[in-house]
Short mmCIF file of C-alpha atoms in Angstrom, two decimals:
data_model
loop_
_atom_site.label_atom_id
_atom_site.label_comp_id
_atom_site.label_asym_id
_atom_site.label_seq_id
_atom_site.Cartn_x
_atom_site.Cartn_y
_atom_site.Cartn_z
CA UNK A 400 0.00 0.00 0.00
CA UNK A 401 1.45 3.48 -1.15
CA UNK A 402 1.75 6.00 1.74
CA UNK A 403 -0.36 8.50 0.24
CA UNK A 404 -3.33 5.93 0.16
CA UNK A 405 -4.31 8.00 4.04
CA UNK A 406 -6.04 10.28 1.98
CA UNK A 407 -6.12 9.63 -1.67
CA UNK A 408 -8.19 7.03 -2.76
CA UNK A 409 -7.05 4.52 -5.23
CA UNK A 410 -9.84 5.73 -7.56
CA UNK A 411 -9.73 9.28 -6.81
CA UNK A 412 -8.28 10.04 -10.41
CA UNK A 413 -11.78 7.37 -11.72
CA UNK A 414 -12.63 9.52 -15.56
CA UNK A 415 -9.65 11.60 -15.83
CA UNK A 416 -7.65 11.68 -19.06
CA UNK A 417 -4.34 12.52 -18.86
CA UNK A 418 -1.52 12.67 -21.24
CA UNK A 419 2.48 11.56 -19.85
CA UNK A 420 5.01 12.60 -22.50
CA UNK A 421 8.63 10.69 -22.51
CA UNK A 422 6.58 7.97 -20.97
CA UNK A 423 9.00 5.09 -22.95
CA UNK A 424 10.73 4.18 -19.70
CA UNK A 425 12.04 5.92 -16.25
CA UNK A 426 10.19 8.18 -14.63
CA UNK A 427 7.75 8.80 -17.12
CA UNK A 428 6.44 5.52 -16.91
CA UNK A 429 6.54 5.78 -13.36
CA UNK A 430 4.61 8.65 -13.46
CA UNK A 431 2.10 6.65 -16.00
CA UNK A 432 2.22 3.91 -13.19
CA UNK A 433 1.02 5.69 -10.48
CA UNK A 434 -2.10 7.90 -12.20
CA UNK A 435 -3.30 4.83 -14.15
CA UNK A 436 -2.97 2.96 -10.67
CA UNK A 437 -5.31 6.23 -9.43
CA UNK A 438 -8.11 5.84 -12.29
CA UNK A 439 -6.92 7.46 -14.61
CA UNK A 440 -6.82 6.56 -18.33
CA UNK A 441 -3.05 7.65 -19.21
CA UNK A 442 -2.12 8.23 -23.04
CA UNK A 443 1.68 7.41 -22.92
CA UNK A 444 3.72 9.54 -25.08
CA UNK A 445 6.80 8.63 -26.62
CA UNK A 446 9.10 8.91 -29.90
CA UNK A 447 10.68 5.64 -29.29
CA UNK A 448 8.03 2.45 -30.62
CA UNK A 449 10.43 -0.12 -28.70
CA UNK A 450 10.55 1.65 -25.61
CA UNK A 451 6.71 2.63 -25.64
CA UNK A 452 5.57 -0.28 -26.70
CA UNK A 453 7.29 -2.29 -23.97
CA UNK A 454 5.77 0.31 -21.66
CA UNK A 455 2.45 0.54 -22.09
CA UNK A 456 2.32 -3.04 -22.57
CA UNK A 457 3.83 -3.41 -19.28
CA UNK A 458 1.81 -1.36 -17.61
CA UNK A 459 -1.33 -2.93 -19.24
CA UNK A 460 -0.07 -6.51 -17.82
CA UNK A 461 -0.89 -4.73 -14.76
CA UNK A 462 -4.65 -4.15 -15.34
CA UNK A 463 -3.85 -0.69 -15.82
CA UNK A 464 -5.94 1.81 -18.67
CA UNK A 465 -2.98 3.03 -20.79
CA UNK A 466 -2.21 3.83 -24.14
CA UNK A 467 0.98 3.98 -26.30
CA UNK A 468 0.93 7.19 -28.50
CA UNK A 469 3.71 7.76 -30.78
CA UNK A 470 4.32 10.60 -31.03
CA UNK A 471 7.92 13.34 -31.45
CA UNK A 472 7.35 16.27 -29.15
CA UNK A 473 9.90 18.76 -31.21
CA UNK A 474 7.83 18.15 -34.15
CA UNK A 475 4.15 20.72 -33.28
CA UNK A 476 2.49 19.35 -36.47
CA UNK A 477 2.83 15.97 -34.64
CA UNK A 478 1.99 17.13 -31.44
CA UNK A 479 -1.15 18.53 -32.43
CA UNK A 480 -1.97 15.96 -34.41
CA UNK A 481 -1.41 13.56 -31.06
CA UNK A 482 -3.61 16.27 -29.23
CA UNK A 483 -6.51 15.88 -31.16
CA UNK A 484 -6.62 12.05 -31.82
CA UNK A 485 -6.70 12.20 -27.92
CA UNK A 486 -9.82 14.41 -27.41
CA UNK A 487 -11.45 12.57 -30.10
CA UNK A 488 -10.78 9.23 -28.35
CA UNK A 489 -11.26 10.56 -24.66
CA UNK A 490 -13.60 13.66 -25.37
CA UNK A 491 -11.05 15.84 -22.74
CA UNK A 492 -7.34 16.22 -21.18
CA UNK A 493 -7.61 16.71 -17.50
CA UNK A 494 -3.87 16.30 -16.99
CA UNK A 495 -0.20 16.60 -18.63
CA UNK A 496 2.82 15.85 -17.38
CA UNK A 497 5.25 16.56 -19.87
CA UNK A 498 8.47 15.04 -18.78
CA UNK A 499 9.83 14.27 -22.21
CA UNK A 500 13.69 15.16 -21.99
CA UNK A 501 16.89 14.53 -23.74
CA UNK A 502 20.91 15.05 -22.93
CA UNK A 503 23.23 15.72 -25.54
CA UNK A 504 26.43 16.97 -23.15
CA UNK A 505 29.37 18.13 -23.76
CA UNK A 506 32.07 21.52 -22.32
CA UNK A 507 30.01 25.00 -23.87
CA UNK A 508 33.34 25.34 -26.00
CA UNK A 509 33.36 22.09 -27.85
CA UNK A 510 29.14 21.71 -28.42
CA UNK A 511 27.94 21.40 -31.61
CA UNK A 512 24.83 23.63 -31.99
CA UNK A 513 22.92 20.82 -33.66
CA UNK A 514 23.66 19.29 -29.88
CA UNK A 515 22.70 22.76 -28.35
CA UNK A 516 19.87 22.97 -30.61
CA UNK A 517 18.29 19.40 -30.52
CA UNK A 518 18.21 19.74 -26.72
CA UNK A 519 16.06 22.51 -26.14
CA UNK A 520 14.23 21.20 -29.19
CA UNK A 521 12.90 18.49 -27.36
CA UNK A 522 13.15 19.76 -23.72
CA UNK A 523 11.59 23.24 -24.02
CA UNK A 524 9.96 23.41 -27.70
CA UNK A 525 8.10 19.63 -26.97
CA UNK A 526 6.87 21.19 -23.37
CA UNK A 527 5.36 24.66 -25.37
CA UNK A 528 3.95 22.47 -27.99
CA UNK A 529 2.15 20.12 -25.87
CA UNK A 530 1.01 22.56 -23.36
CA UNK A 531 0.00 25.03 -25.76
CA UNK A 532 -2.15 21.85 -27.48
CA UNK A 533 -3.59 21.12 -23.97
CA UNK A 534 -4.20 24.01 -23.06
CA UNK A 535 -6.94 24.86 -25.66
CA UNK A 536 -8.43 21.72 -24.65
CA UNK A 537 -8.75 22.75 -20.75
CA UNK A 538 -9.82 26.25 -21.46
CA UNK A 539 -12.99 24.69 -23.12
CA UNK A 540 -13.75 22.58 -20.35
CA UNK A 541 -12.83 25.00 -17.52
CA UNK A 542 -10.36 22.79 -15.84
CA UNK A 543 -6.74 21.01 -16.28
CA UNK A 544 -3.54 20.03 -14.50
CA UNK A 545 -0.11 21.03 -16.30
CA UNK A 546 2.84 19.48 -14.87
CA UNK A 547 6.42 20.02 -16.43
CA UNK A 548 9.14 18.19 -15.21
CA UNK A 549 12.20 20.57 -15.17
CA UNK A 550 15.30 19.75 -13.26
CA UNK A 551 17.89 21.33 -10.34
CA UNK A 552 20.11 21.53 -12.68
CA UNK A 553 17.91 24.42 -14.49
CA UNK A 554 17.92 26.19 -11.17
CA UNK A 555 21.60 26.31 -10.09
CA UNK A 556 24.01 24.85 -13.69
CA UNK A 557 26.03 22.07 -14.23
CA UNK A 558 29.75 22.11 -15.88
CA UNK A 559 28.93 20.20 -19.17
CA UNK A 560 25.32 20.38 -19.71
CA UNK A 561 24.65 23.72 -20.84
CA UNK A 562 22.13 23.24 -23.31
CA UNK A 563 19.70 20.90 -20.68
CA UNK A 564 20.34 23.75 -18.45
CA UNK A 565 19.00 26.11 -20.29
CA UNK A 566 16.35 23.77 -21.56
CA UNK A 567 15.12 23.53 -17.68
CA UNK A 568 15.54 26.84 -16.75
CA UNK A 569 13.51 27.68 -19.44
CA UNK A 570 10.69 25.28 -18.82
CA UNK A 571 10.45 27.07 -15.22
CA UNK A 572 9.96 30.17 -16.76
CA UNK A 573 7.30 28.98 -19.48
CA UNK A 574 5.65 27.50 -16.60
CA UNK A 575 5.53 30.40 -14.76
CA UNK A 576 3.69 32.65 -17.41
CA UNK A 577 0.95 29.38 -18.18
CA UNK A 578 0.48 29.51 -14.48
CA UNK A 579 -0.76 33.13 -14.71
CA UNK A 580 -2.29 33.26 -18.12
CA UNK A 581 -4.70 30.17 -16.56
CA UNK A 582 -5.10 30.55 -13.55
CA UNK A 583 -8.88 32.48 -14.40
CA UNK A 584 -10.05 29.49 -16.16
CA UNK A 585 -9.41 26.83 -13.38
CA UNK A 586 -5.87 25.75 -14.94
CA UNK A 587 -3.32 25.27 -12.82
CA UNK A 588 0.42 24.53 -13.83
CA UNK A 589 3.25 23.86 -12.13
CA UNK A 590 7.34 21.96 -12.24
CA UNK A 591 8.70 19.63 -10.51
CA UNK A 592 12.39 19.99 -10.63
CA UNK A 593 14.00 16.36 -9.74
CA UNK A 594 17.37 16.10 -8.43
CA UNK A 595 19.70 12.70 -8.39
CA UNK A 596 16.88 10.27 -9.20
CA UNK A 597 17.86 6.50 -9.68
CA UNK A 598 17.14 5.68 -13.25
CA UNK A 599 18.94 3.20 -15.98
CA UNK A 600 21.61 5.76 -16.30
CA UNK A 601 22.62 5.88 -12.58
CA UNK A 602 22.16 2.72 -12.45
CA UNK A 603 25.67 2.13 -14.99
CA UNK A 604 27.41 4.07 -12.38
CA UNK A 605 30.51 2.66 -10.32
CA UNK A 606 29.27 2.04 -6.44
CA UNK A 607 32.29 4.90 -5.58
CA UNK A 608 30.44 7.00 -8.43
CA UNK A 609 27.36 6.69 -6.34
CA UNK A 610 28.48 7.51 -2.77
CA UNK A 611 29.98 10.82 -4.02
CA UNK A 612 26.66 11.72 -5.59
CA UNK A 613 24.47 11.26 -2.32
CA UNK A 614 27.36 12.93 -0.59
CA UNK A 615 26.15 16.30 -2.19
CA UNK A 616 22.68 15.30 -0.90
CA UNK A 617 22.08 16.36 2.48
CA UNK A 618 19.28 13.02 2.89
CA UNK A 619 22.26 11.07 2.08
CA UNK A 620 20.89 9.29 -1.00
CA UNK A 621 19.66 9.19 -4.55
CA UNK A 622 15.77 9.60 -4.82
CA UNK A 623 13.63 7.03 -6.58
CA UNK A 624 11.47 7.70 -9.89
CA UNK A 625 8.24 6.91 -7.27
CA UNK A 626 9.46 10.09 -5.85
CA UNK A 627 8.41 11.94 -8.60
CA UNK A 628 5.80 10.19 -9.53
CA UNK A 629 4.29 11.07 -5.92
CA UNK A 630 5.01 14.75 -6.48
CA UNK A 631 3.11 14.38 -9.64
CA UNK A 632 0.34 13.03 -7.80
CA UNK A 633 -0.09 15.50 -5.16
CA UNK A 634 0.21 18.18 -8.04
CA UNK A 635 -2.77 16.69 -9.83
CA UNK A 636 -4.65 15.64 -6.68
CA UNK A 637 -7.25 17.90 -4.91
CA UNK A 638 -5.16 19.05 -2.31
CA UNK A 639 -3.15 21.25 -4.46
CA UNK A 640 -6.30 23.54 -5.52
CA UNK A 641 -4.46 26.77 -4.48
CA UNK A 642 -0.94 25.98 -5.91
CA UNK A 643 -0.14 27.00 -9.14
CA UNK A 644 3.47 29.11 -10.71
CA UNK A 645 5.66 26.73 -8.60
CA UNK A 646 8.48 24.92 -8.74
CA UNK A 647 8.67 21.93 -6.06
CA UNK A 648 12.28 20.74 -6.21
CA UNK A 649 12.21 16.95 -5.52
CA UNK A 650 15.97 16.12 -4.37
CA UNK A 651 16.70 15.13 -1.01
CA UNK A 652 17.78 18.95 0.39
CA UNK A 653 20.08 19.42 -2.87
CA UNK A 654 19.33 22.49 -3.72
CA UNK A 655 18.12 24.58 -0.91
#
């Protein structure tokens, strides 16, 4: 039993549509995990057939309501077209969590801008297009959750990754100015900004590799993609009615 089950219900998210993007594997399936294990019917999003189709079929092995959409988040003609086979489908979007993300890293003097570029391309561009796509959807129906899933690293740097900075810090800004161009129409969007979350990549890591990383974190270890997924369900949940422009950094004291 999840520790949140004290006062969310496991159906408390029973005829809500939401939309995960980067859902192929991590903590976007995670995050597709725990709202489909809520009620809700969860479109999984993902450029990658292989890793969405092992996904959602996955998750569906579960007895949970998801489906695979393919779909490129850099690419708006796709997006929308994603969008609207959704709300024909599901007749609303009640929630996005666009966590779609991609590292291309490498020292600002020796990055390629194709590498710069193809970053933010996916990052920032796939989190305007999809929000801006959802967003006409919940203006019409007078209600949505946004969600973007930024980073700490778009809040305080990091030596190497300068275009997934930037990617991150921008997605706090965008969602800062949805948050206020929404808020009158019962929209409310806000970012979750992970820190060292355990994932296939950390995962590779040496064991010394590891201690040094929770070193930096005053909890004294790596969070866990549930983590997130938890923050995500708070964010969409009732008790965060009166939140909305905020960033709620997920990472063990990192960044404080």
């Amino acid at each position: 039993m999840s520790a949140v089950n004290h006062f969310l219900s496991d159906s408390f998210l029973d005829g809500k549509v939401a939309v995960v993007t980067g859902a192929g594997r991590g903590i976007g399936k995670t995050i597709s995990r725990i709202l489909a294990s809520h009620g809700a019917f969860v479109n999984m999003v993902s450029r990658s057939v292989k890793n969405l189709t092992e996904a959602a079929e996955s998750l569906k092995g579960e007895g949970l309501k998801v489906e695979a959409v393919l779909c490129d988040v850099s690419d708006p003609s796709q997006v929308d077209k994603a969008a609207s086979e959704i709300l024909g489908k599901h007749g609303s979007i009640h929630i996005l969590v666009n966590g779609a993300g991609i590292t291309k890293d490498g020292l600002i003097l020796r990055m390629k801008n194709e590498d710069f570029g193809e970053v933010l391309s996916v990052n920032l561009f796939g989190t305007f297009y999809f929000s801006r796509a959802a967003a006409r959807i919940m203006i019409k129906q007078k209600e949505g959750k946004i969600i973007n899933i930024a980073s700490v690293v778009g809040v305080i740097g990091n030596p190497g990754q300068a275009n997934y900075a930037a990617s991150k810090a921008g997605i706090i800004g965008l969602t800062k100015t949805m948050a206020k161009e929404l808020a009158s129409r019962n929209i409310t969007v806000n970012a979750l900004a992970p820190g060292f979350i355990t994932t296939d990549m950390t995962e590779k890591l040496s064991e010394k590799t590891k201690i040094e990383l929770a070193e930096r974190i005053p909890m004294g270890m790596l969070g866990s993609p549930e983590d997130v997924a938890y923050a995500v369900l708070f964010l969409v949940s009732p008790y965060s009615r009166y939140i909305t422009g905020q960033v709620l950094h997920v990472d063990g004291g990192m960044v404080m």
